[in-house]
CSV table of C-alpha atoms and ligand atoms in Angstrom, one decimal:
chain,number,residue,atom,x,y,z
C,175,MET,CA,90.5,199.5,109.2
C,176,ILE,CA,91.2,203.3,108.2
C,177,LEU,CA,88.0,205.3,108.3
C,178,SER,CA,87.3,208.6,106.7
C,179,PRO,CA,88.0,211.7,108.9
C,180,ARG,CA,85.2,213.2,110.9
C,181,GLY,CA,82.8,215.5,108.9
C,182,VAL,CA,83.4,214.1,105.6
C,183,GLU,CA,81.3,211.5,103.7
C,184,ASP,CA,81.2,209.0,100.9
C,185,ILE,CA,78.5,209.6,98.4
C,186,LEU,CA,77.8,205.9,97.4
C,187,PRO,CA,76.3,205.1,93.9
C,188,GLU,CA,72.9,204.7,95.6
C,189,ARG,CA,72.8,208.3,96.3
C,190,ILE,CA,75.0,209.8,93.5
C,191,TYR,CA,72.0,210.2,91.2
C,192,GLN,CA,70.5,212.7,93.4
C,193,TYR,CA,73.6,214.8,93.1
C,194,GLN,CA,74.0,214.3,89.3
C,195,TRP,CA,70.3,215.1,88.8
C,196,LEU,CA,70.7,218.4,90.7
C,197,GLU,CA,73.8,219.2,88.9
C,198,ARG,CA,72.3,218.4,85.6
C,199,LYS,CA,69.3,220.9,86.4
C,200,ALA,CA,71.6,223.5,87.6
C,201,CYS,CA,73.9,223.4,84.6
C,202,SER,CA,70.7,223.7,82.2
C,203,ILE,CA,69.1,226.5,83.9
C,204,PHE,CA,72.3,228.6,84.6
C,205,SER,CA,73.4,228.0,80.9
C,206,LEU,CA,69.9,229.0,79.6
C,207,HIS,CA,70.6,232.5,81.4
C,208,GLY,CA,74.0,232.9,79.5
C,209,TYR,CA,76.3,231.6,82.3
C,210,ASP,CA,79.2,229.4,81.5
C,211,GLU,CA,80.8,226.9,83.9
C,212,ILE,CA,84.1,227.8,85.7
C,213,ARG,CA,86.4,225.3,87.8
C,214,THR,CA,88.6,227.0,90.0
C,215,PRO,CA,91.3,225.3,92.3
C,216,THR,CA,90.3,223.7,95.5
C,217,PHE,CA,93.0,225.5,97.5
C,218,GLU,CA,94.3,229.1,97.3
C,219,LYS,CA,96.5,231.4,99.0
C,220,THR,CA,95.0,232.0,102.5
C,221,GLU,CA,95.4,235.7,101.9
C,222,LEU,CA,92.8,235.6,99.2
C,223,PHE,CA,90.1,234.4,101.5
C,224,LEU,CA,91.3,236.6,104.5
C,225,ARG,CA,91.0,239.7,102.1
C,226,SER,CA,87.5,238.6,100.8
C,227,VAL,CA,85.6,236.3,103.2
C,228,GLY,CA,87.2,238.1,106.2
C,229,GLN,CA,89.3,236.8,109.1
C,230,GLU,CA,86.7,237.2,111.7
C,231,THR,CA,83.7,235.6,110.0
C,232,ASP,CA,82.7,232.1,110.7
C,233,ALA,CA,83.9,231.0,107.3
C,234,GLY,CA,87.3,232.7,107.8
C,235,LYS,CA,87.8,231.2,111.1
C,236,GLN,CA,86.7,227.8,110.1
C,237,MET,CA,89.2,227.5,107.3
C,238,TYR,CA,91.6,224.5,106.7
C,239,THR,CA,94.8,226.3,106.5
C,240,PHE,CA,98.3,224.7,106.0
C,241,LEU,CA,101.8,225.3,104.9
C,242,ASP,CA,103.1,223.6,101.8
C,243,LYS,CA,106.6,222.0,101.5
C,244,LYS,CA,107.9,225.5,100.7
C,245,GLY,CA,106.4,227.0,103.5
C,246,ARG,CA,103.5,228.9,101.7
C,247,LYS,CA,100.3,229.6,103.5
C,248,LEU,CA,97.4,227.9,101.7
C,249,SER,CA,93.7,227.1,102.4
C,250,LEU,CA,91.0,224.9,101.2
C,251,ARG,CA,88.4,227.0,99.8
C,252,PRO,CA,85.5,227.9,102.3
C,253,GLU,CA,83.5,229.2,99.4
C,254,ALA,CA,83.8,230.0,95.7
C,255,THR,CA,83.1,233.6,95.2
C,256,ALA,CA,86.5,234.8,96.1
C,257,SER,CA,88.2,232.4,93.7
C,258,VAL,CA,85.9,233.6,90.9
C,259,ALA,CA,86.7,237.1,91.5
C,260,ARG,CA,90.6,236.3,91.6
C,261,ALA,CA,90.2,234.4,88.3
C,262,TYR,CA,88.4,237.4,86.8
C,263,LEU,CA,91.4,239.6,87.6
C,264,GLU,CA,94.1,237.1,87.0
C,265,HIS,CA,92.9,236.3,83.3
C,266,LYS,CA,92.3,240.0,82.6
C,267,LEU,CA,88.8,239.5,82.0
C,268,ASP,CA,87.8,243.1,83.1
C,269,LYS,CA,89.7,244.2,80.0
C,270,GLN,CA,88.0,241.7,77.5
C,271,SER,CA,84.3,242.3,78.1
C,272,ALA,CA,82.0,244.4,80.3
C,273,GLU,CA,80.3,241.6,81.9
C,274,TRP,CA,81.3,238.1,83.0
C,275,ARG,CA,78.7,235.5,83.8
C,276,VAL,CA,79.8,232.1,85.3
C,277,PHE,CA,78.6,229.3,87.5
C,278,TYR,CA,80.3,226.5,89.4
C,279,ILE,CA,79.8,223.2,91.1
C,280,GLY,CA,82.3,221.9,93.8
C,281,SER,CA,83.4,221.0,97.2
C,282,MET,CA,83.8,223.7,99.9
C,283,PHE,CA,85.6,223.0,103.2
C,284,ARG,CA,84.9,224.5,106.6
C,285,TYR,CA,86.0,223.1,110.1
C,286,GLU,CA,82.6,222.9,111.5
C,287,ARG,CA,80.9,220.9,114.3
C,288,PRO,CA,79.4,218.1,112.0
C,289,GLN,CA,75.6,217.7,112.1
C,290,ALA,CA,72.8,217.0,109.7
C,291,GLY,CA,73.2,219.2,106.6
C,292,ARG,CA,76.5,220.6,107.9
C,293,LEU,CA,79.7,218.8,106.9
C,294,ARG,CA,83.3,219.7,106.7
C,295,GLU,CA,83.3,219.0,103.0
C,296,PHE,CA,80.2,220.2,101.6
C,297,ARG,CA,79.1,220.8,98.0
C,298,GLN,CA,77.8,224.0,96.5
C,299,ILE,CA,76.5,225.1,93.2
C,300,GLY,CA,76.3,229.0,92.4
C,301,VAL,CA,76.4,231.7,90.1
C,302,GLU,CA,78.4,234.8,89.8
C,303,ALA,CA,77.9,237.8,87.6
C,304,ILE,CA,80.8,240.4,87.5
C,305,GLY,CA,80.6,243.9,85.9
C,306,GLN,CA,77.0,244.8,86.0
C,307,ALA,CA,75.7,247.6,88.5
C,308,SER,CA,72.0,247.6,87.5
C,309,PRO,CA,69.6,246.6,90.2
C,310,TYR,CA,68.0,244.3,87.6
C,311,LEU,CA,71.0,242.1,87.7
C,312,ASP,CA,70.1,241.5,91.5
C,313,VAL,CA,66.7,240.6,90.3
C,314,GLU,CA,68.1,238.3,87.7
C,315,ILE,CA,70.2,236.5,90.1
C,316,ILE,CA,67.2,236.0,92.4
C,317,SER,CA,65.1,234.7,89.6
C,318,ILE,CA,67.7,232.3,88.3
C,319,GLY,CA,67.6,230.8,91.9
C,320,PHE,CA,63.8,230.8,91.9
C,321,GLU,CA,63.7,229.0,88.5
C,322,PHE,CA,66.3,226.5,89.6
C,323,PHE,CA,64.0,225.6,92.5
C,324,ARG,CA,60.9,225.6,90.3
C,325,GLU,CA,62.7,223.4,87.8
C,326,ILE,CA,63.4,220.6,90.6
C,327,GLY,CA,60.0,220.7,91.7
C,328,PHE,CA,60.8,222.5,95.2
C,329,ALA,CA,58.5,225.1,96.5
C,330,ASP,CA,58.7,225.1,100.1
C,331,PHE,CA,60.9,228.2,100.6
C,332,ASP,CA,60.4,231.8,101.3
C,333,ILE,CA,62.7,234.5,99.9
C,334,GLN,CA,64.1,237.0,102.4
C,335,LEU,CA,65.5,240.3,101.2
C,336,ASN,CA,67.3,243.1,102.6
C,337,SER,CA,69.8,245.9,101.6
C,338,ILE,CA,72.9,246.3,103.9
C,339,GLY,CA,74.0,249.5,102.1
C,340,CYS,CA,77.3,250.5,100.5
C,341,LYS,CA,80.5,251.0,102.4
C,342,LYS,CA,79.8,254.7,103.0
C,343,CYS,CA,76.2,254.1,104.6
C,344,SER,CA,76.8,250.7,106.3
C,345,SER,CA,79.9,252.1,108.2
C,346,LEU,CA,77.8,254.8,109.6
C,347,TYR,CA,75.1,252.2,110.6
C,348,LYS,CA,77.8,249.8,112.0
C,349,ARG,CA,79.0,252.6,114.3
C,350,GLU,CA,75.6,253.2,115.5
C,351,LEU,CA,74.8,249.4,115.8
C,352,LYS,CA,78.1,249.0,117.8
C,353,LYS,CA,77.3,251.8,120.1
C,354,TYR,CA,73.8,250.4,120.8
C,355,LEU,CA,75.1,246.9,121.4
C,356,LYS,CA,77.9,248.0,123.7
C,357,ASN,CA,75.2,249.6,125.9
C,358,HIS,CA,73.4,246.1,126.0
C,359,VAL,CA,76.5,243.9,126.0
C,360,GLY,CA,75.7,242.2,129.4
C,361,GLY,CA,72.6,240.5,127.5
C,362,LEU,CA,74.6,239.1,124.5
C,363,CYS,CA,75.7,235.6,124.2
C,364,PRO,CA,79.6,234.9,124.4
C,365,VAL,CA,79.7,234.4,120.6
C,366,CYS,CA,78.2,237.8,120.0
C,367,LYS,CA,80.3,239.5,122.5
C,368,ASN,CA,83.1,238.4,120.3
C,369,ARG,CA,81.5,239.4,117.2
C,370,LEU,CA,80.8,242.8,118.3
C,371,GLU,CA,84.1,244.3,117.5
C,372,TYR,CA,85.1,242.8,114.2
C,373,ASN,CA,81.7,241.3,112.8
C,374,THR,CA,79.2,243.6,114.3
C,375,LEU,CA,76.4,242.9,111.5
C,376,ARG,CA,76.5,239.2,112.2
C,377,VAL,CA,75.2,240.0,115.6
C,378,LEU,CA,71.8,240.6,113.9
C,379,ASP,CA,71.9,237.0,112.7
C,380,CYS,CA,72.2,235.3,116.2
C,381,LYS,CA,69.5,232.8,116.9
C,382,ASN,CA,70.1,233.0,120.7
C,383,LYS,CA,67.0,233.9,122.7
C,384,GLU,CA,68.5,236.6,124.8
C,385,CYS,CA,70.4,238.0,121.8
C,386,ARG,CA,67.1,238.1,119.8
C,387,LEU,CA,65.5,240.3,122.5
C,388,ILE,CA,68.2,242.9,122.1
C,389,ILE,CA,68.3,242.7,118.2
C,390,GLU,CA,64.4,243.4,118.1
C,391,GLN,CA,65.3,246.7,119.5
C,392,VAL,CA,68.3,247.7,117.5
C,393,PRO,CA,68.3,250.6,115.1
C,394,VAL,CA,67.4,249.3,111.6
C,395,LEU,CA,69.7,249.3,108.8
C,396,GLY,CA,67.3,250.7,106.3
C,397,ASP,CA,67.0,253.9,108.1
C,398,TYR,CA,70.7,254.4,107.4
C,399,LEU,CA,70.8,253.6,103.7
C,400,CYS,CA,72.1,256.5,101.5
C,401,ASP,CA,69.8,257.9,98.6
C,402,ASP,CA,71.8,255.7,96.0
C,403,CYS,CA,71.3,252.6,98.1
C,404,GLN,CA,67.7,253.2,98.8
C,405,ILE,CA,67.0,253.9,95.1
C,406,HIS,CA,68.7,250.8,94.2
C,407,PHE,CA,66.8,248.6,96.6
C,408,GLU,CA,63.5,250.1,95.5
C,409,ARG,CA,64.3,248.9,92.0
C,410,VAL,CA,65.2,245.6,93.1
C,411,LYS,CA,62.0,245.2,94.8
C,412,MET,CA,60.1,246.6,91.9
C,413,GLY,CA,61.9,244.4,89.4
C,414,LEU,CA,60.8,241.4,91.5
C,415,GLY,CA,57.4,242.5,91.3
C,416,TYR,CA,57.5,242.9,87.6
C,417,ILE,CA,58.2,239.1,87.1
C,418,GLY,CA,56.0,238.0,89.9
C,419,ILE,CA,58.6,236.7,92.5
C,420,GLN,CA,57.3,237.0,95.9
C,421,PHE,CA,59.7,238.0,98.8
C,422,SER,CA,59.6,239.1,102.4
C,423,PHE,CA,61.6,242.1,103.5
C,424,ASN,CA,63.7,241.2,106.3
C,425,PRO,CA,65.5,244.4,107.9
C,426,ARG,CA,67.6,242.2,109.9
C,427,LEU,CA,69.0,239.9,107.2
C,428,VAL,CA,72.8,239.9,106.9
C,429,ARG,CA,75.1,237.5,105.2
C,430,GLY,CA,77.9,235.7,107.1
C,431,LEU,CA,80.7,237.0,104.7
C,432,ASP,CA,82.5,240.4,104.7
C,433,TYR,CA,82.3,241.2,101.1
C,434,TYR,CA,78.4,241.7,100.6
C,435,THR,CA,77.2,245.1,99.7
C,436,ARG,CA,73.6,246.4,99.1
C,437,THR,CA,71.2,243.7,98.2
C,438,VAL,CA,71.4,240.4,100.3
C,439,PHE,CA,68.9,237.5,100.2
C,440,GLU,CA,68.2,234.2,101.3
C,441,PHE,CA,66.0,231.3,100.3
C,442,VAL,CA,64.7,229.8,103.4
C,443,ALA,CA,63.0,226.4,103.8
C,444,PRO,CA,61.1,226.3,107.0
C,445,SER,CA,61.1,222.4,107.0
C,446,LEU,CA,64.8,222.5,107.8
C,447,GLY,CA,64.5,223.9,111.3
C,448,ALA,CA,67.6,225.8,112.6
C,449,GLN,CA,69.8,225.4,109.5
C,450,ASP,CA,67.2,226.6,107.1
C,451,THR,CA,68.9,228.5,104.5
C,452,ILE,CA,69.2,226.8,101.2
C,453,CYS,CA,70.4,229.4,99.0
C,454,GLY,CA,72.1,232.8,99.9
C,455,GLY,CA,73.6,235.5,98.0
C,456,GLY,CA,73.7,239.2,97.2
C,457,ARG,CA,75.7,242.0,95.7
C,458,TYR,CA,79.6,242.3,96.4
C,459,ASP,CA,80.5,245.6,94.7
C,460,ASP,CA,83.8,246.1,96.5
C,461,LEU,CA,85.4,242.6,96.3
C,462,VAL,CA,87.1,242.9,93.0
C,463,GLU,CA,88.7,246.2,94.0
C,464,GLU,CA,89.5,244.9,97.5
C,465,LEU,CA,91.5,242.1,95.6
C,466,GLY,CA,93.5,244.7,93.7
C,467,GLY,CA,91.2,245.3,90.6
C,468,PRO,CA,89.3,248.2,89.2
C,469,SER,CA,86.0,249.2,90.9
C,470,THR,CA,83.7,246.4,89.7
C,471,PRO,CA,80.1,245.7,90.7
C,472,ALA,CA,79.1,242.1,91.0
C,473,ALA,CA,76.4,239.8,92.4
C,474,GLY,CA,75.9,236.1,93.0
C,475,PHE,CA,74.4,233.3,95.0
C,476,SER,CA,75.4,229.7,96.3
C,477,ILE,CA,73.2,226.7,97.1
C,478,GLY,CA,74.2,224.2,99.5
C,479,ILE,CA,73.7,220.7,97.8
C,480,GLU,CA,73.4,218.6,101.0
C,481,ARG,CA,71.1,220.8,102.8
C,482,LEU,CA,68.9,221.1,99.7
C,483,LEU,CA,68.8,217.4,99.3
C,484,ILE,CA,67.6,217.0,103.0
C,485,ALA,CA,64.9,219.4,102.2
C,486,LEU,CA,63.9,217.7,99.2
C,487,ASN,CA,63.7,214.3,100.8
C,488,LYS,CA,61.9,215.7,103.6
C,489,ASN,CA,59.3,217.0,101.3
C,490,ARG,CA,59.3,213.7,99.4
C,491,ALA,CA,60.0,215.3,96.2
C,492,GLU,CA,60.5,212.8,93.3
C,493,ILE,CA,64.2,212.7,92.4
C,494,PRO,CA,64.3,210.5,89.3
C,495,SER,CA,66.9,207.8,89.4
C,496,ALA,CA,68.6,206.7,86.1
C,497,THR,CA,66.1,205.1,83.8
C,498,THR,CA,68.6,203.7,81.3
C,499,PRO,CA,68.0,200.0,80.5
C,500,PHE,CA,70.4,197.7,82.2
C,501,ILE,CA,71.2,194.3,81.1
C,502,TYR,CA,73.2,191.4,82.7
C,503,ILE,CA,74.9,188.9,80.4
C,504,ALA,CA,75.3,185.6,82.2
C,505,THR,CA,78.0,183.5,80.6
C,506,LEU,CA,78.6,179.8,81.1
C,507,GLY,CA,81.8,178.2,80.3
C,508,GLU,CA,85.0,179.8,79.0
C,509,ALA,CA,84.4,178.9,75.4
C,510,ASN,CA,81.2,181.0,75.5
C,511,GLN,CA,82.7,184.2,76.9
C,512,THR,CA,83.7,185.4,73.4
C,513,LYS,CA,80.0,185.5,72.4
C,514,GLY,CA,79.4,187.4,75.7
C,515,TYR,CA,81.9,190.0,74.6
C,516,GLN,CA,80.2,190.3,71.2
C,517,ILE,CA,76.8,190.8,72.6
C,518,ALA,CA,78.1,193.3,75.3
C,519,ALA,CA,79.8,195.3,72.5
C,520,LEU,CA,76.5,195.4,70.5
C,521,PHE,CA,74.4,196.5,73.4
C,522,ARG,CA,76.8,199.1,74.5
C,523,SER,CA,77.1,200.6,71.0
C,524,GLN,CA,73.3,201.2,71.2
C,525,GLY,CA,73.5,202.9,74.6
C,526,ILE,CA,72.4,200.1,76.7
C,527,ARG,CA,74.2,199.6,80.0
C,528,THR,CA,75.6,196.2,80.1
C,529,TRP,CA,77.3,194.1,82.8
C,530,LEU,CA,79.2,191.2,81.4
C,531,ASN,CA,79.8,188.3,83.8
C,532,LEU,CA,83.6,187.7,83.9
C,533,SER,CA,83.4,185.0,86.6
C,534,GLU,CA,83.2,181.1,86.6
C,535,LYS,CA,80.1,181.2,88.9
C,536,SER,CA,77.0,179.1,88.3
C,537,LEU,CA,73.9,180.5,86.6
C,538,SER,CA,72.0,180.7,89.7
C,539,SER,CA,74.5,182.7,91.5
C,540,GLN,CA,75.0,185.0,88.4
C,541,LEU,CA,71.1,185.6,88.6
C,542,LYS,CA,71.4,186.5,92.3
C,543,ILE,CA,74.0,189.0,91.4
C,544,ALA,CA,71.8,190.5,88.8
C,545,ASP,CA,69.0,190.5,91.2
C,546,LYS,CA,70.9,192.3,93.9
C,547,LYS,CA,71.9,195.0,91.5
C,548,GLY,CA,68.4,195.5,90.5
C,549,ILE,CA,69.1,194.6,86.9
C,550,LYS,CA,65.8,193.8,85.1
C,551,TRP,CA,67.1,191.8,82.1
C,552,VAL,CA,69.4,188.9,82.2
C,553,MET,CA,70.6,187.2,78.9
C,554,ILE,CA,71.9,183.8,79.2
C,555,VAL,CA,74.9,182.7,77.0
C,556,GLY,CA,75.6,179.0,77.5
C,557,GLU,CA,76.8,176.2,75.2
C,558,ARG,CA,73.6,175.4,73.7
C,559,GLU,CA,72.7,179.0,73.1
C,560,VAL,CA,75.9,179.7,71.3
C,561,THR,CA,75.5,176.7,69.0
C,562,GLU,CA,71.8,177.7,68.1
C,563,ASN,CA,72.7,181.3,68.0
C,564,ARG,CA,69.5,181.9,70.1
C,565,PHE,CA,69.9,183.4,73.5
C,566,ILE,CA,67.6,183.2,76.5
C,567,LEU,CA,66.4,186.5,77.9
C,568,ARG,CA,65.0,186.5,81.5
C,569,ASN,CA,62.9,189.2,83.0
C,570,MET,CA,64.0,189.3,86.5
C,571,GLN,CA,61.0,190.9,87.7
C,572,THR,CA,58.4,188.5,86.2
C,573,GLY,CA,60.7,185.5,86.1
C,574,ASN,CA,59.4,185.0,82.2
C,575,GLN,CA,61.9,183.8,79.8
C,576,GLU,CA,62.1,184.0,75.9
C,577,LYS,CA,64.5,183.1,73.0
C,578,ILE,CA,65.9,185.7,71.1
C,579,ASP,CA,67.6,185.0,67.7
C,580,TRP,CA,70.9,186.8,67.1
C,581,ALA,CA,69.4,187.9,63.7
C,582,ASP,CA,66.5,189.7,65.8
C,583,PHE,CA,69.0,191.5,68.2
C,584,LYS,CA,68.6,194.9,66.8
C,585,GLN,CA,64.8,194.7,67.0
C,586,PHE,CA,65.0,193.6,70.5
C,587,ILE,CA,67.3,196.4,71.5
C,588,ARG,CA,64.7,198.9,70.2
C,589,ARG,CA,62.1,197.1,72.4
C,590,LEU,CA,64.4,197.7,75.4
C,591,GLN,CA,64.9,201.2,74.5
C,592,SER,CA,61.2,202.2,74.2
D,806,ZN,ZN1,75.0,253.6,100.5
D,807,ZN,ZN1,74.2,236.0,120.2
């Protein structure tokens, strides 16, 4: 037997309704804010990610990279923002409109050590807005995330906010930070020793106890922000205040990808333990330029669906399953199958899910099948029923049976739907 590779999973029908429900909610909230869906390819040229996500970041190092038959270097996408920015440039959207707002839903891939809420293929939903420099875009992006969580009834989170400055002021800070950390390099964990040179900011994010002791003493990014970045950040905080969104200022919050500038934020769910970020995002004003386009401000966020579902289930949130009525049509004898087709077609045309028996099985084994599938209604189509044009309807929950005249079917369907 061939099993699925490590770190990927099947989402079986028993669970898929949870994904569909989240995706429906996301589509409707994002669309209400004027965002349209985009679907970008699952793999891209590796170079795209090296220039956006960064080679030395976790996401950059964990990429699934391969050569195609012509020897071209390709990677499965570790995230979607780079692809969205690439699409923006490739389709010359910068020349068409000042602002572009899109959202996406899809699988991302990272070679991680698999654990709860962390898979090698995982799903993200996210929004990206390209072409708007206003701090109120940052506010809107955060509020879209906030409204999405409110819409799905999830309140167990804290919004953490920080500004990591622009290229100008953050490089000044990075130099100081590097200098400070080099003086304390003996106390850093092996991972951070590695990060020190190429991904210095990420050290601030380390959860290691010894590293935390050092991090608590490091110079704070906020002290290095230039005037423009400072003013931008003040407006973001003010804007969140206007619409009543509470947040915590976290001066040590950084994001794991290279392209972020200025505002960064995370929605953190304490109930999740170590892997507690359910939504992360921020501004990336340099990315479009980095990919060869004109200087273009942008911001966005992404939400990990698997992790969010773990949090929802832990908080015993109500995830509604499909409520469409479902009926099983039991047929007895080949001659009566024709009537079964006719009845099934009528139900389906009225929007009722219908499972039509196709086997030669006895009535009792057909009832068992319906029961296992959790189907509430069974309609029995046997020889006698076809002759009389009256069909037995069985409620599988109560065991009650009644007879329904073919002439009264429309009325019966209305009853099912109510
Ligand atoms: Zn700055
Ligand atoms: Zn560390």
